[in-house]
Amino acid sequence: MPTESVMQNSTAPTMAQSEDLLERIRQCYHQPFLDLVFQAQDIQRRFHPRNEVQLCTLANIKSGNCPEDCSYCPQSARYNTGIETWELPSLAEIREQAQEAKANGSTRFCMGAAWRTPPHQKAFDHVVDMVKTVVDEGMEACVTLGMINADQAKALKDAGLKAYNHNIDTSPNFYPEVISTRTIQDRFDTLKNVANAGIDVCCGGILGMGETLEHRLEFIKTLCELDHPPESVPVNCLVPVEGTPLANQAPVDSFDLVRTIATVRIFLPEAKVRLSAGRLSMNDETQALCFMAGANSIFTGEKLLTTDNPGMNRDRDLLEKLGLKPQALT
Ligand code: SAM
Ligand code: DTB
Ligand code: SF4
């Protein structure tokens, strides 16, 4: 039998290191709330411009009919959620949407497709052209297309893609309760292809799917232990959608959300932490605490992919009240 150290590759943590990291994350998470938020804001200020939030816009470039069974997702073909479905839009439509997003202060344009993986070369090539279109508008382009291989990652990098979003979603121990059609190892493989191509890794998850607190801590630990730690971490609160298996989940406690964001900020100091789905159910005070705890990006606009989002007017008011400035285009 090989020993543990022989079985690990050179960068993988040993079991003892992994346990130690989990314990440090646990202690950090459980410290008094104000100490935790203070520590997170201190790190935030050392690594990022203060009072600045990156605005991102999402475009749903292929809606619904997804073959996967992610139990949170309204776009899975297995659930009857009544969403509108469509196929890839034209480059002219994407240019128009990107221009509108830029005019509203977004510097990142994220295109999401309800795919397990890009279905054929023609569709993939069209997405590559969409990336070029967004880059041509001077914006950061991000896509989330499901699983991709090394060649696809390289083609996206060559097109100027800044980041690829691919979430681990939760702890590896809870993951099989949520998704059965692909493993977390599949996700790690795609993340490796993305990082090896030199594309920024955008990887986070969802709170409020029925996971325990310990699962949330393991989720944070897993993000820290990725071969290439993420440059960007979306923290979503489940938006429960009628027709999905998770339609009746209870909302996430606001202080648990803030503690999670603060802990991510402390353990991944350089990452952009994106307060993603679920903001429509949060009041201004909760969102302000999330920014205090180190969130420095939001998705703006009336819609996320299929569900509602606060909309630009409400977000402008919020940013103004807090004296937060949208990150400028570089
Ligand atoms: N199909 C691709 C994939 O799964 O990688 C890309 C699109 S998928 C909709 C992107 C992410 O949106 C998921 O990984 C999940 O974290 C998030 N998401 C989907 N449905 C959600 C919901 N109801 N509430 C919160 N987040 C959700
Ligand atoms: C991510 O983690 N959150 C965004 C983005 N990545 C693609 C998507 C949230 C989707 C919420 C459910 C919906 O609108 O369909
Ligand atoms: Fe498909 Fe992505 Fe939704 Fe899962 S999260 S069902 S892969 S669109």
Coordinates of N, CA and C in Angstrom, one line a residue, residues 35-130:
D35 N -15.8 41.0 15.5 CA -14.3 40.7 15.2 C -14.2 40.1 13.8
L36 N -15.1 39.2 13.5 CA -15.0 38.6 12.2 C -15.1 39.6 11.1
V37 N -16.2 40.4 11.1 CA -16.4 41.4 10.1 C -15.3 42.4 10.0
F38 N -14.8 42.8 11.2 CA -13.7 43.8 11.3 C -12.4 43.2 10.6
Q39 N -12.1 41.9 10.9 CA -10.9 41.3 10.3 C -11.1 41.2 8.8
A40 N -12.3 40.8 8.4 CA -12.6 40.7 6.9 C -12.4 42.1 6.2
Q41 N -12.9 43.1 6.8 CA -12.9 44.4 6.2 C -11.4 44.9 6.2
D42 N -10.6 44.6 7.2 CA -9.2 45.0 7.3 C -8.5 44.3 6.1
I43 N -8.8 43.0 5.9 CA -8.1 42.3 4.7 C -8.6 42.9 3.4
Q44 N -9.9 43.2 3.3 CA -10.5 43.8 2.1 C -9.7 45.0 1.8
R45 N -9.4 45.9 2.7 CA -8.8 47.2 2.5 C -7.3 47.0 2.1
R46 N -6.7 45.9 2.6 CA -5.3 45.7 2.2 C -5.1 45.2 0.8
F47 N -6.2 44.5 0.3 CA -6.0 43.8 -1.0 C -6.8 44.4 -2.1
H48 N -7.8 45.3 -1.8 CA -8.7 45.8 -2.8 C -8.9 47.3 -2.5
P49 N -9.3 48.0 -3.6 CA -9.6 49.5 -3.4 C -10.8 49.6 -2.5
R50 N -10.8 50.5 -1.6 CA -11.9 50.6 -0.7 C -13.1 51.3 -1.3
N51 N -14.3 50.9 -0.8 CA -15.5 51.5 -1.3 C -15.8 51.3 -2.8
E52 N -15.3 50.2 -3.3 CA -15.5 50.0 -4.7 C -16.1 48.6 -4.9
V53 N -17.1 48.6 -5.8 CA -17.8 47.3 -6.1 C -17.8 47.1 -7.6
Q54 N -17.5 45.9 -8.1 CA -17.6 45.7 -9.5 C -19.0 45.3 -9.9
L55 N -19.6 45.9 -10.9 CA -20.9 45.6 -11.4 C -20.7 44.6 -12.5
C56 N -21.5 43.6 -12.5 CA -21.4 42.6 -13.6 C -22.9 42.4 -14.1
T57 N -22.9 42.1 -15.4 CA -24.2 41.8 -16.0 C -24.2 40.4 -16.5
L58 N -25.4 39.7 -16.3 CA -25.5 38.3 -16.7 C -26.4 38.3 -18.0
A59 N -26.0 37.4 -19.0 CA -26.8 37.2 -20.1 C -27.1 35.7 -20.2
N60 N -28.3 35.4 -20.3 CA -28.7 33.9 -20.5 C -28.6 33.6 -22.0
I61 N -27.5 33.0 -22.4 CA -27.4 32.9 -23.9 C -28.0 31.6 -24.4
K62 N -28.4 30.7 -23.5 CA -29.1 29.5 -23.9 C -29.9 29.1 -22.7
S63 N -31.2 29.2 -22.9 CA -32.1 29.1 -21.7 C -32.8 27.7 -21.6
G64 N -32.7 27.0 -20.5 CA -33.5 25.8 -20.2 C -33.1 24.6 -21.0
N65 N -33.9 23.5 -20.8 CA -33.7 22.2 -21.4 C -32.4 21.6 -21.1
C66 N -31.8 21.9 -19.9 CA -30.5 21.3 -19.6 C -30.7 19.9 -19.2
P67 N -29.8 19.0 -19.6 CA -29.9 17.6 -19.3 C -29.5 17.2 -17.8
E68 N -28.8 18.1 -17.1 CA -28.4 17.8 -15.8 C -29.5 17.9 -14.8
D69 N -29.3 17.4 -13.6 CA -30.4 17.3 -12.6 C -30.1 18.2 -11.3
C70 N -29.3 19.2 -11.5 CA -29.0 20.1 -10.3 C -30.3 20.5 -9.6
S71 N -30.5 20.1 -8.4 CA -31.8 20.2 -7.8 C -32.3 21.6 -7.4
Y72 N -31.4 22.6 -7.6 CA -31.7 24.0 -7.3 C -32.1 24.7 -8.6
C73 N -31.9 24.1 -9.8 CA -31.9 24.8 -11.0 C -33.2 24.8 -11.8
P74 N -33.7 26.0 -12.1 CA -34.9 26.1 -12.9 C -34.7 25.7 -14.4
Q75 N -33.5 25.6 -14.8 CA -33.2 25.3 -16.2 C -33.0 23.8 -16.5
S76 N -33.1 23.0 -15.5 CA -33.0 21.6 -15.8 C -34.2 21.1 -16.5
A77 N -34.1 20.3 -17.5 CA -35.2 19.7 -18.3 C -36.1 18.8 -17.5
R78 N -35.5 18.3 -16.3 CA -36.2 17.4 -15.5 C -37.3 18.0 -14.7
Y79 N -37.3 19.3 -14.5 CA -38.3 19.9 -13.6 C -39.2 20.8 -14.4
N80 N -40.5 20.9 -13.9 CA -41.4 21.7 -14.7 C -41.5 23.1 -14.0
T81 N -40.7 24.0 -14.5 CA -40.6 25.3 -13.9 C -41.3 26.4 -14.7
G82 N -41.7 26.1 -15.9 CA -42.4 27.0 -16.8 C -41.5 28.2 -17.3
I83 N -40.2 28.0 -17.3 CA -39.3 29.1 -17.8 C -39.4 29.2 -19.3
E84 N -39.1 30.3 -19.8 CA -38.9 30.5 -21.3 C -37.6 29.9 -21.7
T85 N -37.6 29.2 -22.9 CA -36.4 28.6 -23.3 C -36.0 29.2 -24.7
W86 N -34.7 29.3 -24.9 CA -34.2 29.8 -26.2 C -32.8 29.3 -26.5
E87 N -32.4 29.4 -27.8 CA -31.1 29.0 -28.2 C -30.2 30.2 -28.3
L88 N -29.0 30.0 -28.8 CA -28.0 31.1 -28.8 C -28.4 32.3 -29.6
P89 N -28.3 33.5 -29.1 CA -28.6 34.7 -29.8 C -27.5 35.1 -30.8
S90 N -27.9 36.1 -31.7 CA -26.9 36.5 -32.7 C -25.8 37.4 -32.0
L91 N -24.7 37.6 -32.8 CA -23.6 38.5 -32.3 C -24.1 39.9 -32.1
A92 N -25.0 40.3 -33.0 CA -25.6 41.7 -32.9 C -26.3 41.9 -31.6
E93 N -27.1 40.9 -31.2 CA -27.9 40.9 -30.0 C -26.9 41.0 -28.8
I94 N -25.9 40.2 -28.8 CA -24.9 40.2 -27.7 C -24.2 41.6 -27.6
R95 N -23.8 42.1 -28.8 CA -23.2 43.4 -28.7 C -24.1 44.5 -28.1
E96 N -25.4 44.4 -28.5 CA -26.3 45.4 -28.0 C -26.5 45.2 -26.4
Q97 N -26.6 44.0 -26.0 CA -26.7 43.7 -24.5 C -25.5 44.2 -23.8
A98 N -24.3 43.9 -24.4 CA -23.0 44.3 -23.7 C -22.9 45.8 -23.7
Q99 N -23.4 46.5 -24.7 CA -23.3 48.0 -24.7 C -24.2 48.6 -23.7
E100 N -25.4 48.0 -23.5 CA -26.4 48.4 -22.5 C -25.8 48.2 -21.1
A101 N -25.2 47.0 -20.9 CA -24.6 46.7 -19.6 C -23.5 47.7 -19.3
K102 N -22.7 48.0 -20.3 CA -21.5 49.0 -20.1 C -22.1 50.4 -19.7
A103 N -23.2 50.8 -20.4 CA -23.8 52.1 -20.2 C -24.3 52.1 -18.8
N104 N -24.7 51.0 -18.2 CA -25.2 51.0 -16.8 C -24.1 50.7 -15.8
G105 N -22.9 50.8 -16.2 CA -21.8 50.8 -15.3 C -21.1 49.4 -15.1
S106 N -21.6 48.4 -15.8 CA -20.9 47.1 -15.7 C -19.6 47.0 -16.4
T107 N -18.6 46.3 -15.8 CA -17.3 46.2 -16.4 C -17.1 44.7 -16.8
R108 N -18.0 43.8 -16.4 CA -17.9 42.4 -16.7 C -19.2 41.9 -17.2
F109 N -19.2 41.2 -18.3 CA -20.4 40.7 -19.0 C -20.2 39.1 -19.0
C110 N -21.2 38.5 -18.3 CA -21.1 37.0 -18.1 C -22.2 36.3 -18.8
M111 N -21.8 35.4 -19.7 CA -22.8 34.7 -20.5 C -22.9 33.3 -20.0
G112 N -24.1 32.9 -19.7 CA -24.4 31.6 -19.1 C -25.2 30.7 -20.1
A113 N -24.8 29.5 -20.2 CA -25.6 28.5 -21.1 C -26.0 27.3 -20.3
A114 N -27.3 26.9 -20.5 CA -27.8 25.8 -19.8 C -27.4 24.5 -20.5
W115 N -26.1 24.2 -20.4 CA -25.5 23.0 -21.0 C -24.8 22.2 -20.0
R116 N -24.8 20.9 -20.2 CA -23.9 20.0 -19.4 C -22.5 20.3 -19.9
T117 N -22.4 20.5 -21.2 CA -21.1 20.8 -21.9 C -21.5 21.4 -23.3
P118 N -20.7 22.1 -23.9 CA -21.1 22.6 -25.2 C -21.4 21.5 -26.2
P119 N -22.6 21.5 -26.8 CA -23.1 20.3 -27.5 C -22.5 20.0 -28.8
H120 N -22.0 21.0 -29.5 CA -21.3 20.7 -30.8 C -20.4 21.9 -31.2
Q121 N -19.5 21.6 -32.1 CA -18.5 22.6 -32.5 C -19.1 23.9 -32.9
K122 N -20.2 23.8 -33.7 CA -20.7 25.1 -34.2 C -21.2 26.0 -33.1
A123 N -21.9 25.4 -32.1 CA -22.4 26.2 -31.0 C -21.2 26.8 -30.2
F124 N -20.2 25.9 -30.0 CA -19.0 26.4 -29.3 C -18.3 27.6 -30.0
D125 N -18.2 27.4 -31.3 CA -17.5 28.4 -32.1 C -18.3 29.8 -32.0
H126 N -19.6 29.6 -32.0 CA -20.4 30.8 -31.9 C -20.2 31.5 -30.6
V127 N -20.1 30.8 -29.5 CA -19.8 31.4 -28.2 C -18.4 32.0 -28.2
V128 N -17.5 31.4 -28.9 CA -16.1 32.0 -29.0 C -16.3 33.4 -29.7
D129 N -17.1 33.5 -30.7 CA -17.3 34.8 -31.4 C -18.0 35.8 -30.4
M130 N -18.9 35.3 -29.6 CA -19.6 36.1 -28.6 C -18.6 36.7 -27.7

